[in-house]
Short mmCIF file of C-alpha atoms and ligand atoms in Angstrom, two decimals:
data_model
loop_
_atom_site.label_atom_id
_atom_site.label_comp_id
_atom_site.label_asym_id
_atom_site.label_seq_id
_atom_site.Cartn_x
_atom_site.Cartn_y
_atom_site.Cartn_z
CA MET W 21 -13.11 62.25 29.63
CA ALA W 22 -10.66 63.24 26.94
CA ARG W 23 -6.94 62.74 26.48
CA LEU W 24 -5.57 65.02 23.82
CA ILE W 25 -2.18 65.92 22.38
CA PHE W 26 -1.78 69.34 20.75
CA LEU W 27 0.77 69.43 17.95
CA GLY W 28 1.68 72.35 15.72
CA PRO W 29 4.49 74.79 15.01
CA PRO W 30 5.49 77.68 17.28
CA GLY W 31 3.00 80.52 16.86
CA ALA W 32 0.17 78.24 15.70
CA GLY W 33 -1.91 79.10 18.75
CA LYS W 34 -1.49 75.73 20.44
CA GLY W 35 -1.20 77.18 23.91
CA THR W 36 -4.26 79.41 23.53
CA GLN W 37 -6.42 76.66 22.08
CA ALA W 38 -5.17 74.01 24.51
CA SER W 39 -6.03 76.23 27.45
CA THR W 40 -9.54 77.08 26.13
CA ILE W 41 -10.39 73.48 25.25
CA ALA W 42 -9.05 72.23 28.61
CA GLN W 43 -11.36 74.68 30.38
CA LEU W 44 -14.34 73.68 28.24
CA LEU W 45 -13.76 69.99 28.94
CA GLY W 46 -12.76 70.49 32.59
CA ILE W 47 -9.42 68.71 32.25
CA PRO W 48 -5.86 69.79 33.13
CA HIS W 49 -3.81 71.68 30.52
CA ILE W 50 -0.25 70.43 30.71
CA SER W 51 2.19 72.65 28.80
CA THR W 52 5.83 71.55 28.95
CA GLY W 53 6.85 75.02 27.71
CA GLU W 54 5.02 76.68 30.63
CA ILE W 55 6.46 74.23 33.16
CA LEU W 56 9.93 74.99 31.81
CA ARG W 57 9.42 78.78 31.79
CA SER W 58 8.26 78.69 35.38
CA ALA W 59 11.30 76.55 36.33
CA VAL W 60 13.56 79.12 34.61
CA ALA W 61 11.84 82.00 36.45
CA GLN W 62 12.27 80.21 39.78
CA GLN W 63 15.85 79.27 38.93
CA THR W 64 15.35 75.66 39.93
CA GLU W 65 17.90 73.04 38.91
CA LEU W 66 15.66 72.08 35.99
CA GLY W 67 15.31 75.73 34.96
CA LEU W 68 19.05 76.34 35.07
CA LYS W 69 19.67 73.31 32.85
CA ALA W 70 16.84 74.12 30.40
CA LYS W 71 17.44 77.84 29.93
CA GLU W 72 20.35 77.73 27.46
CA TYR W 73 18.43 75.42 25.10
CA MET W 74 15.26 77.51 25.29
CA ASP W 75 17.16 80.74 24.69
CA ARG W 76 18.59 79.21 21.50
CA GLY W 77 15.21 77.83 20.38
CA GLU W 78 16.41 74.23 20.60
CA LEU W 79 14.71 71.31 22.27
CA VAL W 80 15.58 70.73 25.89
CA PRO W 81 17.21 67.26 26.31
CA ASP W 82 14.69 64.43 26.45
CA ASP W 83 15.68 63.16 29.91
CA LEU W 84 14.64 66.48 31.49
CA ILE W 85 11.31 66.56 29.65
CA LEU W 86 10.49 62.91 30.21
CA SER W 87 10.81 63.21 33.96
CA ILE W 88 8.57 66.31 33.95
CA VAL W 89 5.86 64.42 32.06
CA ASN W 90 6.29 61.29 34.13
CA GLU W 91 5.76 63.26 37.35
CA ARG W 92 2.89 65.32 35.96
CA LEU W 93 0.90 62.33 34.69
CA ALA W 94 1.26 60.72 38.12
CA LEU W 95 -0.84 63.45 39.82
CA ASP W 96 -4.44 62.71 40.79
CA ASP W 97 -6.11 65.37 38.61
CA VAL W 98 -5.32 63.45 35.42
CA SER W 99 -8.06 60.94 36.18
CA SER W 100 -10.46 63.33 34.39
CA GLY W 101 -8.25 63.37 31.27
CA TRP W 102 -5.59 65.81 30.07
CA ILE W 103 -4.30 67.97 27.26
CA LEU W 104 -0.59 67.72 26.53
CA ASP W 105 0.60 70.93 24.85
CA GLY W 106 4.12 70.97 23.41
CA PHE W 107 4.79 67.33 24.20
CA PRO W 108 5.70 65.03 22.52
CA ARG W 109 7.98 67.05 20.28
CA ASN W 110 10.07 64.34 18.63
CA VAL W 111 9.64 60.66 17.82
CA GLY W 112 11.62 59.53 20.88
CA GLN W 113 9.25 61.47 23.16
CA ALA W 114 6.23 60.02 21.34
CA ASP W 115 7.56 56.47 21.84
CA PHE W 116 8.17 57.25 25.51
CA LEU W 117 4.61 58.58 25.88
CA ASP W 118 3.15 55.43 24.25
CA GLN W 119 5.00 53.29 26.79
CA LEU W 120 4.11 55.52 29.75
CA LEU W 121 0.42 55.51 28.81
CA ALA W 122 0.45 51.73 28.32
CA ASP W 123 1.94 51.39 31.84
CA LEU W 124 -0.84 53.67 33.18
CA ASN W 125 -3.51 51.75 31.24
CA GLN W 126 -4.38 54.90 29.30
CA SER W 127 -4.20 55.93 25.68
CA CYS W 128 -4.58 59.26 23.94
CA ASP W 129 -7.82 59.86 22.01
CA HIS W 130 -6.59 62.36 19.43
CA ALA W 131 -3.57 64.36 18.37
CA VAL W 132 -4.81 67.78 17.26
CA ASN W 133 -2.55 69.40 14.68
CA LEU W 134 -2.92 73.13 14.02
CA GLU W 135 -1.86 74.02 10.49
CA VAL W 136 -0.51 77.51 9.81
CA PRO W 137 1.87 78.58 7.00
CA ASP W 138 5.42 79.52 8.05
CA GLU W 139 5.19 83.15 6.87
CA VAL W 140 2.09 83.69 9.04
CA LEU W 141 3.86 82.11 12.02
CA VAL W 142 6.87 84.40 11.77
CA LYS W 143 4.61 87.47 11.54
CA ARG W 144 2.54 86.37 14.50
CA LEU W 145 5.56 85.63 16.69
CA LEU W 146 7.30 88.91 15.83
CA ASN W 147 4.15 91.02 16.35
CA GLY W 148 2.68 88.92 19.10
CA GLY W 149 3.68 91.20 21.96
CA ARG W 150 4.15 88.18 24.22
CA ASN W 151 7.47 89.52 25.39
CA ARG W 152 8.93 86.05 25.50
CA ALA W 153 12.73 85.76 25.52
CA ASP W 154 12.63 83.34 22.58
CA ASP W 155 10.45 85.53 20.31
CA THR W 156 13.35 87.21 18.49
CA GLU W 157 13.79 86.71 14.75
CA ASP W 158 16.88 84.45 14.90
CA VAL W 159 15.44 82.26 17.62
CA ILE W 160 12.06 82.07 15.84
CA ARG W 161 13.86 80.77 12.71
CA THR W 162 15.61 78.11 14.78
CA ARG W 163 12.35 77.09 16.49
CA LEU W 164 10.65 76.71 13.10
CA GLU W 165 13.54 74.67 11.71
CA VAL W 166 13.54 72.44 14.80
CA TYR W 167 9.79 72.05 14.40
CA HIS W 168 10.03 70.93 10.75
CA ARG W 169 12.95 68.57 11.39
CA GLN W 170 11.94 66.99 14.71
CA THR W 171 8.26 67.61 15.47
CA ALA W 172 6.52 67.56 12.06
CA PRO W 173 7.27 63.80 11.64
CA LEU W 174 4.78 63.25 14.49
CA ILE W 175 1.96 64.21 12.12
CA ASP W 176 2.50 60.93 10.24
CA PHE W 177 3.17 59.10 13.50
CA TYR W 178 -0.33 59.91 14.77
CA ARG W 179 -1.97 59.66 11.34
CA ASP W 180 -0.66 56.08 11.09
CA ARG W 181 -2.29 55.38 14.45
CA HIS W 182 -5.61 56.90 13.26
CA LYS W 183 -5.44 59.58 15.96
CA LEU W 184 -4.74 62.67 13.88
CA ILE W 185 -7.14 65.60 13.67
CA SER W 186 -5.85 68.43 11.43
CA VAL W 187 -7.36 71.86 11.92
CA ASN W 188 -6.75 75.05 9.94
CA GLY W 189 -5.12 77.36 12.51
CA ASN W 190 -5.08 80.29 10.08
CA GLN W 191 -8.57 81.57 10.92
CA PRO W 192 -10.03 83.60 13.81
CA ILE W 193 -9.33 82.17 17.28
CA ASP W 194 -12.99 81.41 18.05
CA GLN W 195 -13.45 79.56 14.79
CA VAL W 196 -10.40 77.42 15.48
CA THR W 197 -11.78 76.61 18.96
CA GLU W 198 -15.17 75.72 17.49
CA GLU W 199 -13.63 73.41 14.93
CA ILE W 200 -11.43 71.63 17.49
CA LYS W 201 -14.37 71.27 19.86
CA ASN W 202 -16.60 69.72 17.20
CA ARG W 203 -13.91 67.38 15.91
CA VAL W 204 -12.77 66.05 19.32
CA GLN W 205 -16.32 65.52 20.51
CA GLY W 206 -17.62 64.13 17.24
P1 ADP X 327 6.57 77.17 21.11
O1 ADP X 327 5.72 76.03 20.64
O2 ADP X 327 6.00 78.51 20.81
O3 ADP X 327 8.01 77.08 20.69
P2 ADP X 327 6.62 76.17 23.89
O4 ADP X 327 6.17 76.97 25.05
O5 ADP X 327 5.88 74.91 23.60
O6 ADP X 327 6.58 77.19 22.70
O7 ADP X 327 8.17 75.79 24.06
C1 ADP X 327 9.16 76.75 24.34
C2 ADP X 327 10.55 76.07 24.45
O8 ADP X 327 10.53 75.12 25.54
C3 ADP X 327 10.96 75.24 23.24
O9 ADP X 327 11.60 76.01 22.24
C4 ADP X 327 11.91 74.22 23.87
O10 ADP X 327 13.20 74.78 24.11
C5 ADP X 327 11.29 73.96 25.21
N1 ADP X 327 10.37 72.78 25.19
C6 ADP X 327 9.02 72.80 25.43
N2 ADP X 327 8.50 71.56 25.32
C7 ADP X 327 9.53 70.75 25.00
C8 ADP X 327 9.65 69.35 24.74
N3 ADP X 327 8.58 68.53 24.76
N4 ADP X 327 10.88 68.84 24.45
C9 ADP X 327 11.96 69.63 24.41
N5 ADP X 327 11.92 70.95 24.63
C10 ADP X 327 10.73 71.51 24.92
#
């Protein structure tokens, strides 16, 4: 049983690592970015509201995200644990998650932070070949700025709670996985 939060800037490899570790541990991988992209593709009400923010590289308003997470953590499969990837992304969301988990009688075990220098992130996102609508240079700059202003403060938030695990994300994918695996299990 593990309950993990994956932090880290865009391009750090959060999604890749979260998905691999979730498979290894046999727990659901919950990516708010993926839930939103699928809502946009299906043109649901949520998707229509979220799209303009995502296209600009800004955070989608908290009320939309909080109801996604609320509903997702109410499903049965979370009894084995979970990985939250891309949530929380600001201090308000982290406070909300604390309260939600307290109500569910759960708490997170670790917040895994992937560290990668900005210049490496920009290169990765531009050359990544992911074909994502928000992987253009202007939008990447905005996403990085939003990350530093709104999400990076969560590093201290979880360090203060003795939950933080920092991993060097600027090494080969398998090595990053190995390091995360050892640190979350150790
Ligand atoms: P990345 O970390 O590469 O930016 P994500 O897939 O996590 O990619 O997120 C893509 C976009 O989805 C974000 O730029 C943002 O607009 C939106 N998004 C995802 N998660 C959240 C969240 N927790 N709060 C607000 N917006 C979010």
